[in-house]
Short mmCIF file of C-alpha atoms and ligand atoms in Angstrom, two decimals:
data_model
loop_
_atom_site.label_atom_id
_atom_site.label_comp_id
_atom_site.label_asym_id
_atom_site.label_seq_id
_atom_site.Cartn_x
_atom_site.Cartn_y
_atom_site.Cartn_z
CA UNK A 1 -0.13 0.09 -0.04
CA UNK A 2 1.44 3.43 -0.90
CA UNK A 3 1.43 5.85 1.89
CA UNK A 4 0.83 9.45 0.86
CA UNK A 5 2.48 11.94 3.13
CA UNK A 6 2.61 15.71 3.04
CA UNK A 7 5.17 17.94 4.80
CA UNK A 8 4.06 21.68 5.24
CA UNK A 9 7.43 23.65 5.12
CA UNK A 10 10.60 23.24 2.98
CA UNK A 11 13.19 23.76 5.55
CA UNK A 12 15.89 21.54 7.15
CA UNK A 13 13.34 19.29 8.98
CA UNK A 14 10.95 18.90 6.29
CA UNK A 15 13.02 18.56 3.26
CA UNK A 16 15.44 16.10 4.88
CA UNK A 17 12.34 13.81 5.72
CA UNK A 18 10.71 14.23 2.48
CA UNK A 19 13.77 13.28 0.38
CA UNK A 20 14.43 10.44 2.92
CA UNK A 21 11.05 8.92 2.63
CA UNK A 22 11.02 9.32 -1.08
CA UNK A 23 13.97 7.27 -1.22
CA UNK A 24 11.96 4.53 0.46
CA UNK A 25 9.23 4.71 -2.01
CA UNK A 26 6.69 6.88 -0.17
CA UNK A 27 4.68 9.29 -2.19
CA UNK A 28 5.73 12.53 -0.82
CA UNK A 29 4.33 16.02 -1.26
CA UNK A 30 6.03 19.28 0.05
CA UNK A 31 4.15 22.47 0.52
CA UNK A 32 6.84 25.15 -0.02
CA UNK A 33 6.21 28.94 0.68
CA UNK A 34 8.83 29.75 -1.90
CA UNK A 35 10.43 28.41 -5.00
CA UNK A 36 13.86 27.13 -5.23
CA UNK A 37 14.87 30.27 -7.08
CA UNK A 38 13.21 32.54 -4.49
CA UNK A 39 14.89 30.69 -1.80
CA UNK A 40 18.20 31.01 -3.41
CA UNK A 41 17.89 34.78 -3.89
CA UNK A 42 16.18 35.55 -0.79
CA UNK A 43 17.39 36.87 2.58
CA UNK A 44 19.94 34.87 4.66
CA UNK A 45 18.05 32.49 7.04
CA UNK A 46 20.64 30.99 9.49
CA UNK A 47 24.28 30.40 10.45
CA UNK A 48 23.30 26.56 10.34
CA UNK A 49 26.45 25.00 11.67
CA UNK A 50 25.68 21.36 11.46
CA UNK A 51 27.89 18.89 13.43
CA UNK A 52 29.02 15.50 12.48
CA UNK A 53 26.07 13.37 13.95
CA UNK A 54 23.37 15.41 12.18
CA UNK A 55 25.50 15.47 9.06
CA UNK A 56 25.79 11.74 9.05
CA UNK A 57 22.03 11.48 8.48
CA UNK A 58 22.22 13.53 5.40
CA UNK A 59 25.13 11.60 4.24
CA UNK A 60 23.52 8.36 4.83
CA UNK A 61 20.61 9.49 2.43
CA UNK A 62 23.16 10.57 -0.24
CA UNK A 63 22.09 14.28 0.24
CA UNK A 64 25.58 15.64 1.08
CA UNK A 65 25.84 17.59 -2.35
CA UNK A 66 28.36 20.15 -0.98
CA UNK A 67 31.03 18.13 0.81
CA UNK A 68 33.61 18.95 -1.72
CA UNK A 69 32.92 22.71 -1.75
CA UNK A 70 31.93 23.46 1.91
CA UNK A 71 34.88 24.89 4.09
CA UNK A 72 35.39 22.30 6.90
CA UNK A 73 34.56 23.64 10.35
CA UNK A 74 37.36 22.16 12.31
CA UNK A 75 37.10 23.10 15.94
CA UNK A 76 35.80 25.26 18.57
CA UNK A 77 37.60 28.53 19.75
CA UNK A 78 36.34 29.71 22.93
CA UNK A 79 36.86 33.15 24.46
CA UNK A 80 35.38 35.06 27.49
CA UNK A 81 35.85 38.74 27.68
CA UNK A 82 35.54 41.43 30.23
CA UNK A 83 34.73 45.08 29.57
CA UNK A 84 37.78 47.33 29.10
CA UNK A 85 40.07 44.27 28.73
CA UNK A 86 41.32 43.95 25.09
CA UNK A 87 42.27 40.13 25.27
CA UNK A 88 39.70 37.43 26.46
CA UNK A 89 40.33 36.46 30.34
CA UNK A 90 39.82 32.88 29.35
CA UNK A 91 40.63 31.43 25.94
CA UNK A 92 41.02 28.02 24.34
CA UNK A 93 40.73 26.26 21.12
CA UNK A 94 39.94 22.55 20.55
CA UNK A 95 39.63 20.46 17.45
CA UNK A 96 36.35 18.54 16.80
CA UNK A 97 36.52 14.65 16.25
CA UNK A 98 35.07 15.34 12.70
CA UNK A 99 34.64 18.60 10.92
CA UNK A 100 31.21 20.28 10.99
CA UNK A 101 29.74 22.14 8.16
CA UNK A 102 27.41 25.17 7.40
CA UNK A 103 25.85 25.16 3.96
CA UNK A 104 23.68 28.45 3.63
CA UNK A 105 20.07 27.11 4.02
CA UNK A 106 19.28 29.28 0.79
CA UNK A 107 21.57 27.07 -1.26
CA UNK A 108 20.75 23.86 0.70
CA UNK A 109 16.84 23.96 0.52
CA UNK A 110 16.95 25.22 -3.06
CA UNK A 111 19.20 22.38 -4.18
CA UNK A 112 17.14 19.79 -2.26
CA UNK A 113 13.85 21.19 -3.37
CA UNK A 114 15.23 20.88 -7.07
CA UNK A 115 16.34 17.35 -6.34
CA UNK A 116 13.11 16.39 -4.81
CA UNK A 117 11.12 17.49 -7.73
CA UNK A 118 13.70 15.72 -10.04
CA UNK A 119 13.01 12.44 -8.20
CA UNK A 120 9.39 12.78 -8.77
CA UNK A 121 8.21 14.47 -5.59
CA UNK A 122 5.14 16.81 -5.69
CA UNK A 123 5.84 20.38 -4.68
CA UNK A 124 2.93 22.73 -4.07
CA UNK A 125 3.76 26.47 -3.78
CA UNK A 126 1.57 27.74 -0.94
CA UNK A 127 1.41 29.09 2.42
CA UNK A 128 -0.74 26.79 4.58
CA UNK A 129 -2.69 28.53 7.29
CA UNK A 130 -3.81 26.50 10.30
CA UNK A 131 -7.25 26.15 8.92
CA UNK A 132 -5.77 24.73 5.62
CA UNK A 133 -4.60 21.73 7.36
CA UNK A 134 -8.04 20.09 7.43
CA UNK A 135 -7.92 19.65 3.70
CA UNK A 136 -4.56 18.12 3.71
CA UNK A 137 -5.63 15.62 6.67
CA UNK A 138 -8.49 14.48 4.33
CA UNK A 139 -6.25 13.87 1.35
CA UNK A 140 -3.14 12.38 2.99
CA UNK A 141 -2.28 9.56 5.31
CA UNK A 142 0.05 11.82 7.45
CA UNK A 143 0.39 15.51 7.77
CA UNK A 144 3.68 16.77 9.09
CA UNK A 145 3.98 20.44 10.06
CA UNK A 146 7.47 21.59 9.49
CA UNK A 147 6.86 25.25 9.23
CA UNK A 148 9.63 26.54 11.48
CA UNK A 149 9.41 28.66 14.63
CA UNK A 150 6.99 31.27 15.71
CA UNK A 151 3.38 31.49 17.02
CA UNK A 152 1.66 30.74 13.68
CA UNK A 153 0.69 27.09 14.61
CA UNK A 154 0.88 27.74 18.50
CA UNK A 155 -2.81 27.18 19.02
CA UNK A 156 -2.55 23.78 17.49
CA UNK A 157 0.60 22.64 19.11
CA UNK A 158 0.17 23.88 22.77
CA UNK A 159 3.33 25.11 24.78
CA UNK A 160 4.51 22.70 27.32
CA UNK A 161 5.25 24.97 30.32
CA UNK A 162 7.07 22.22 32.35
CA UNK A 163 9.67 21.97 29.52
CA UNK A 164 9.63 25.53 28.39
CA UNK A 165 11.19 27.89 31.13
CA UNK A 166 10.94 31.08 29.07
CA UNK A 167 7.69 32.76 27.95
CA UNK A 168 9.41 35.30 25.68
CA UNK A 169 12.72 35.77 23.85
CA UNK A 170 16.02 36.04 25.96
CA UNK A 171 18.32 37.58 23.25
CA UNK A 172 18.39 40.09 20.53
CA UNK A 173 19.97 38.26 17.65
CA UNK A 174 21.83 39.41 14.55
CA UNK A 175 23.46 37.54 11.75
CA UNK A 176 25.80 38.79 8.93
CA UNK A 177 27.72 37.08 6.03
CA UNK A 178 30.96 38.68 5.28
CA UNK A 179 33.20 38.13 2.26
CA UNK A 180 35.76 36.77 1.74
CA UNK A 181 36.22 34.08 4.34
CA UNK A 182 39.78 35.06 5.20
CA UNK A 183 42.24 32.15 5.73
CA UNK A 184 43.72 33.78 8.77
CA UNK A 185 40.19 33.64 10.36
CA UNK A 186 40.00 30.62 12.64
CA UNK A 187 38.33 28.07 10.55
CA UNK A 188 36.05 26.67 13.07
CA UNK A 189 33.33 27.90 15.32
CA UNK A 190 34.40 31.07 17.23
CA UNK A 191 32.19 31.08 20.43
CA UNK A 192 32.63 34.00 22.66
CA UNK A 193 30.94 35.24 25.80
CA UNK A 194 30.74 38.73 27.21
CA UNK A 195 28.89 40.18 30.09
CA UNK A 196 26.27 41.68 27.48
CA UNK A 197 25.91 38.85 25.07
CA UNK A 198 27.64 36.22 23.00
CA UNK A 199 29.32 35.83 19.45
CA UNK A 200 29.24 32.68 17.26
CA UNK A 201 31.21 32.84 13.94
CA UNK A 202 32.27 30.24 11.29
CA UNK A 203 33.06 29.71 7.67
CA UNK A 204 30.00 29.07 5.62
CA UNK A 205 29.40 27.86 2.01
CA UNK A 206 26.87 30.52 0.63
CA UNK A 207 25.12 30.85 -2.58
CA UNK A 208 27.93 32.98 -3.94
CA UNK A 209 30.76 30.70 -2.54
CA UNK A 210 32.60 30.60 0.86
CA UNK A 211 31.65 33.41 3.18
CA UNK A 212 32.13 34.09 6.94
CA UNK A 213 28.99 34.04 9.07
CA UNK A 214 28.95 36.35 12.31
CA UNK A 215 26.33 35.94 14.71
CA UNK A 216 25.61 38.31 17.70
CA UNK A 217 23.42 37.66 20.69
CA UNK A 218 22.50 40.38 23.11
CA UNK A 219 20.81 40.51 26.49
CA UNK A 220 17.55 42.22 26.00
CA UNK A 221 17.69 45.89 26.75
CA UNK A 222 21.46 45.77 26.99
CA UNK A 223 24.08 47.40 24.61
CA UNK A 224 24.06 44.28 22.25
CA UNK A 225 20.32 44.79 21.91
CA UNK A 226 21.14 47.33 19.19
CA UNK A 227 19.59 46.06 15.85
CA UNK A 228 16.05 47.43 15.96
CA UNK A 229 16.61 50.59 13.72
CA UNK A 230 18.93 48.91 11.18
CA UNK A 231 18.17 50.35 7.72
CA UNK A 232 20.23 48.32 5.41
CA UNK A 233 23.34 45.98 5.15
CA UNK A 234 25.83 48.94 5.36
CA UNK A 235 24.16 50.34 8.46
CA UNK A 236 24.17 46.85 9.94
CA UNK A 237 27.91 46.59 9.26
CA UNK A 238 28.67 49.85 10.94
CA UNK A 239 26.72 48.94 14.00
CA UNK A 240 28.40 45.53 14.15
CA UNK A 241 31.95 46.99 13.83
CA UNK A 242 31.12 49.17 16.93
CA UNK A 243 29.60 46.22 18.82
CA UNK A 244 32.72 44.05 18.31
CA UNK A 245 35.17 46.70 19.08
CA UNK A 246 33.48 47.30 22.35
CA UNK A 247 32.31 43.78 23.50
CA UNK A 248 34.62 41.30 21.76
CA UNK A 249 37.69 43.46 20.90
CA UNK A 250 40.00 40.45 20.32
CA UNK A 251 37.60 39.58 17.32
CA UNK A 252 37.61 43.03 15.82
CA UNK A 253 40.18 41.91 13.01
CA UNK A 254 37.44 39.84 11.52
CA UNK A 255 35.38 42.85 10.49
CA UNK A 256 38.45 44.66 9.25
CA UNK A 257 39.37 44.48 5.38
CA UNK A 258 36.06 42.70 4.76
CA UNK A 259 32.48 43.71 3.71
CA UNK A 260 28.89 42.35 3.84
CA UNK A 261 28.55 39.61 1.22
CA UNK A 262 25.28 41.11 -0.26
CA UNK A 263 22.32 43.39 0.56
CA UNK A 264 20.25 40.49 1.69
CA UNK A 265 22.97 38.79 3.85
CA UNK A 266 21.99 40.16 7.20
CA UNK A 267 19.17 39.31 9.62
CA UNK A 268 17.87 40.41 12.82
CA UNK A 269 15.25 39.24 15.29
CA UNK A 270 14.27 37.40 18.54
CA UNK A 271 13.52 33.77 19.22
CA UNK A 272 11.37 32.42 21.92
CA UNK A 273 12.55 28.95 23.12
CA UNK A 274 9.67 26.62 23.42
CA UNK A 275 8.81 22.94 23.66
CA UNK A 276 5.40 22.08 22.27
CA UNK A 277 2.96 19.19 22.23
CA UNK A 278 3.83 17.78 18.97
CA UNK A 279 0.40 16.28 18.26
CA UNK A 280 -2.23 18.77 17.03
CA UNK A 281 -5.99 17.93 16.77
CA UNK A 282 -7.95 19.39 13.95
CA UNK A 283 -11.73 20.38 14.38
CA UNK A 284 -12.93 17.13 12.87
CA UNK A 285 -10.57 15.00 15.15
CA UNK A 286 -7.75 14.22 12.73
CA UNK A 287 -4.24 14.47 14.14
CA UNK A 288 -1.19 16.27 12.71
CA UNK A 289 2.39 16.05 13.73
CA UNK A 290 4.76 18.97 14.41
CA UNK A 291 8.50 18.56 13.44
CA UNK A 292 11.78 20.68 13.72
CA UNK A 293 11.35 24.08 15.08
CA UNK A 294 7.55 23.91 15.07
CA UNK A 295 7.88 21.25 17.84
CA UNK A 296 11.04 22.27 19.58
CA UNK A 297 12.52 25.77 19.21
CA UNK A 298 15.81 26.67 20.85
CA UNK A 299 17.44 30.06 21.06
CA UNK A 300 20.42 29.86 18.34
CA UNK A 301 22.96 30.44 21.12
CA UNK A 302 24.46 26.91 20.93
CA UNK A 303 23.91 26.35 17.25
CA UNK A 304 21.44 23.40 17.69
CA UNK A 305 18.25 24.16 15.86
CA UNK A 306 19.32 22.89 12.45
CA UNK A 307 21.09 19.85 14.16
CA UNK A 308 17.84 19.07 15.95
CA UNK A 309 15.89 19.54 12.69
CA UNK A 310 18.04 16.91 11.12
CA UNK A 311 17.79 14.59 14.26
CA UNK A 312 14.02 15.09 14.11
CA UNK A 313 13.83 14.06 10.41
CA UNK A 314 15.87 10.97 11.29
CA UNK A 315 13.62 10.07 14.16
CA UNK A 316 10.50 10.48 12.36
CA UNK A 317 11.77 8.77 9.22
CA UNK A 318 12.60 5.52 11.34
CA UNK A 319 9.39 5.62 13.03
CA UNK A 320 7.53 5.93 9.96
CA UNK A 321 9.32 2.98 8.24
CA UNK A 322 8.81 0.96 11.41
CA UNK A 323 5.10 1.63 11.36
CA UNK A 324 4.84 -0.09 7.90
CA UNK A 325 1.10 -0.35 6.79
CA UNK A 326 -0.21 0.45 10.16
CA UNK A 327 -2.22 3.71 10.68
CA UNK A 328 -0.44 7.08 11.54
CA UNK A 329 -2.47 7.51 14.74
CA UNK A 330 -1.61 9.40 17.78
CA UNK A 331 0.13 6.66 19.48
CA UNK A 332 2.48 6.50 16.40
CA UNK A 333 2.96 10.33 16.45
CA UNK A 334 3.86 10.44 20.29
CA UNK A 335 6.37 7.44 19.59
CA UNK A 336 8.02 9.33 16.77
CA UNK A 337 8.25 12.48 18.86
CA UNK A 338 9.63 10.54 21.86
CA UNK A 339 12.32 9.05 19.80
CA UNK A 340 13.47 12.54 18.72
CA UNK A 341 13.07 13.99 22.34
CA UNK A 342 15.78 11.47 23.56
CA UNK A 343 18.16 13.73 21.52
CA UNK A 344 16.39 17.06 21.58
CA UNK A 345 15.87 17.17 25.33
CA UNK A 346 19.74 17.63 25.89
CA UNK A 347 19.93 20.40 23.28
CA UNK A 348 17.05 22.12 24.98
CA UNK A 349 18.97 21.97 28.33
CA UNK A 350 22.23 23.02 26.75
CA UNK A 351 20.71 25.95 24.95
CA UNK A 352 18.52 27.19 27.83
CA UNK A 353 21.40 26.94 30.32
CA UNK A 354 23.66 29.01 27.92
CA UNK A 355 21.11 31.84 28.17
CA UNK A 356 21.81 32.38 31.76
CA UNK A 357 25.22 33.75 33.07
CA UNK A 358 27.43 30.60 33.54
CA UNK A 359 27.35 29.35 37.22
CA UNK A 360 30.74 28.94 39.05
CA UNK A 361 31.27 25.34 38.18
CA UNK A 362 30.89 26.14 34.52
CA UNK A 363 33.28 29.15 34.69
CA UNK A 364 35.69 26.77 36.54
CA UNK A 365 35.40 24.44 33.67
CA UNK A 366 36.16 26.96 31.00
CA UNK A 367 39.03 28.06 33.17
CA UNK A 368 40.28 24.52 33.35
CA UNK A 369 39.99 24.07 29.57
CA UNK A 370 42.49 26.81 29.12
CA UNK A 371 45.01 24.69 31.00
CA UNK A 372 43.97 21.28 30.00
CA UNK A 373 43.11 20.27 26.48
CA UNK A 374 41.13 17.37 27.63
CA UNK A 375 38.52 19.57 29.22
CA UNK A 376 38.60 21.78 26.25
CA UNK A 377 38.04 18.76 24.06
CA UNK A 378 35.18 17.43 26.12
CA UNK A 379 33.43 20.82 25.99
CA UNK A 380 33.98 21.27 22.22
CA UNK A 381 32.38 17.84 21.71
CA UNK A 382 29.21 19.00 23.43
CA UNK A 383 28.02 20.74 20.32
CA UNK A 384 27.91 17.48 18.29
CA UNK A 385 26.45 15.37 21.02
CA UNK A 386 25.07 17.30 24.05
CA UNK A 387 23.96 14.37 26.06
CA UNK A 388 27.22 14.72 27.98
CA UNK A 389 26.02 18.24 28.94
CA UNK A 390 23.28 16.67 30.90
CA UNK A 391 25.50 14.09 32.42
CA UNK A 392 28.50 16.51 33.43
CA UNK A 393 27.72 20.17 33.51
CA UNK A 394 24.19 20.33 34.95
CA UNK A 395 25.37 18.94 38.29
CA UNK A 396 27.85 21.10 40.11
CA UNK A 397 29.27 18.25 42.11
CA UNK A 398 29.74 16.02 38.96
CA UNK A 399 31.47 18.98 37.27
CA UNK A 400 33.86 19.78 40.27
CA UNK A 401 34.64 16.12 40.95
CA UNK A 402 35.71 15.80 37.29
CA UNK A 403 37.99 18.77 37.50
CA UNK A 404 39.43 17.49 40.83
CA UNK A 405 40.01 13.96 39.11
CA UNK A 406 42.24 15.72 36.38
CA UNK A 407 44.16 17.68 39.00
C1 FAD B 501 20.63 33.67 13.12
C2 FAD B 501 20.42 32.21 13.32
C3 FAD B 501 21.48 31.49 13.33
C4 FAD B 501 21.31 30.16 13.65
N1 FAD B 501 22.43 29.38 13.57
C5 FAD B 501 22.28 27.98 13.78
C6 FAD B 501 23.51 27.16 13.86
O1 FAD B 501 24.68 27.53 13.65
N2 FAD B 501 23.23 25.81 13.97
C7 FAD B 501 22.03 25.30 13.91
O2 FAD B 501 21.94 24.01 14.11
N3 FAD B 501 20.96 25.93 13.95
C8 FAD B 501 21.03 27.41 13.77
N4 FAD B 501 19.92 28.22 13.83
C9 FAD B 501 18.50 27.51 14.00
C10 FAD B 501 18.21 26.85 12.54
O3 FAD B 501 18.29 27.70 11.45
C11 FAD B 501 16.70 26.38 12.65
O4 FAD B 501 16.52 25.77 14.04
C12 FAD B 501 16.39 25.41 11.51
O5 FAD B 501 16.47 25.99 10.41
C13 FAD B 501 14.98 24.90 11.75
O6 FAD B 501 14.64 23.93 10.68
P1 FAD B 501 13.23 23.85 10.52
O7 FAD B 501 13.01 22.97 9.35
O8 FAD B 501 12.40 23.26 11.52
O9 FAD B 501 12.43 25.27 10.19
P2 FAD B 501 12.92 26.36 9.02
O10 FAD B 501 14.21 26.23 8.71
O11 FAD B 501 12.44 27.67 9.65
O12 FAD B 501 12.07 26.02 7.82
C14 FAD B 501 10.59 26.13 7.73
C15 FAD B 501 10.11 26.18 6.32
O13 FAD B 501 8.67 26.37 6.38
C16 FAD B 501 8.34 27.49 5.57
N5 FAD B 501 7.07 27.92 6.14
C17 FAD B 501 6.76 28.63 7.16
N6 FAD B 501 5.46 28.78 7.36
C18 FAD B 501 4.87 28.19 6.45
C19 FAD B 501 3.50 27.95 6.00
N7 FAD B 501 2.53 28.38 6.84
N8 FAD B 501 3.18 27.15 4.99
C20 FAD B 501 4.31 26.71 4.21
N9 FAD B 501 5.55 26.86 4.40
C21 FAD B 501 5.92 27.71 5.44
C22 FAD B 501 9.44 28.47 5.69
O14 FAD B 501 9.46 29.36 4.60
C23 FAD B 501 10.60 27.53 5.69
O15 FAD B 501 11.09 27.18 4.41
C24 FAD B 501 20.08 29.45 13.71
C25 FAD B 501 18.79 30.39 13.49
C26 FAD B 501 19.02 31.66 13.31
C27 FAD B 501 17.93 32.58 13.31
#
C-alpha cells in the first residue's frame, strides 16, 4: 500500500524527511512557501552550523551535495571577555573529532527542492494557514507540520510549560555574512561570551561561494540589543563594527578588510525558546504531527536548531518506516516525537542554560579548559553530542569532581 505523506514547510527538517522517505518509495508532497529560485535569492536564514552526528544522517541519504565545496569547520575556539580588557580573560581552542559544516540554507533548501522534484516528488507552492490543514488531513495519510518557529501554529501545538522555562525571547539576535572568508580567520566555530551577550562565527558555504558568518546575541535591553533601527546592510555593518570593538575586541580583526556579502546577507530578530506538544488535533478530530522548530524551538545560542531539525527528520523517518502499513495514529505520533526527544532534550537544556550567566562550576570548567586540552575537547564535543552536557555540567558536584580528578 502506498502511503501518501505531506510535509508543510521546505526547511531543514521537512526537506530532509521528504527526501529520505521518497528514497524509500513513499509518495511525498511538500508544501513550499517559496520556489527554489526565490529561496536562493532571498534573505539569509541562518548560520546553520551542522555537526557530525546530524551531517551523518544527510550523508546516509546521499544528500551531502556540498562536501567538496563547503569549508570544513574544524574546531571550537572559545573566548570569555570582560569590559575594558582587550584580550579574553579565558581563551582556548579544541579540534572537533570530525569537521562540522555550514551550508547556507538558501543554497541547501533550493538544491534539495530541485532534487526532490527531479526524483518525482510533488511540490505545491503555497503558504498553509492552520485552517488549511484540514483539507490536507483529508487528502493524505499523514500531515507533518515543519513550518519553523513562531506562533503561527501555536494554538494547534500547545506550549508545554514544564519543558519551556521562558515565555518570551531572551536575546536580540543578529547575523551577517562577510566576504571573503579570510584564511587567517579561525576555520572553526568561534564562540565568545561577554557580560552583555555572545558571538558565534564560522566559515559558511553560501550561494556565492565561501563566506564568513558572524552571529551576535545580546541580552534584551542591553548594549548588544542594538539592531532594531537597522536600515540596510551597510548600516548593519557599521553597528556590528562598533559592537565588536566594544564587546569582543579580540575579534575585531574579523571585521577589518572585509565587507557584507550582499544586501540581503543580514538578519535580525528574537527567538522564543519553546517545547510544544507535537500532536495537534484538528476540528474534525484528525491528528497532525509537528517537527523541527515547530515542535521544539531553541534559541540559536548553541547552534542546535538545524542539528535538531536533522535529528527530528531521522527519528521520524525511522518511526514511519517501522510503522509499515499500520495507521499514523496519535500513538505513532507520540512514539515518533519521543524518539526525537531522547536527543532534543539535551539540546534544549544546553541551549537554555547558556542563556543564563555561567554558574561558578561552568566558569571553573572554562578556566580548566584553558590549561587542560582534555577539558577543552570534552566541552567542544558537546556541540555535536550534548547528552554529555546533562551528565556533566548540569550537576555542580559532578563537574567539580571531574576537575578534581584531572588535577
Ligand atoms: C540567526 C540564526 C542562526 C542560527 N544558527 C544555527 C546554527 O549555527 N546551527 C544550528 O543548528 N541552528 C542554527 N539556527 C537555527 C536553525 O536555523 C533552525 O533551527 C532550523 O532552520 C529549523 O529548521 P526547520 O526545518 O524546523 O524550520 P525552518 O528552517 O524555519 O524551515 C521552515 C520552512 O517552512 C516554511 N514555512 C513557514 N510557514 C509556512 C507555512 N505556513 N506554509 C508553508 N511553508 C511555511 C518556511 O518558509 C521555511 O522554508 C540559527 C537560527 C538563526 C535565526
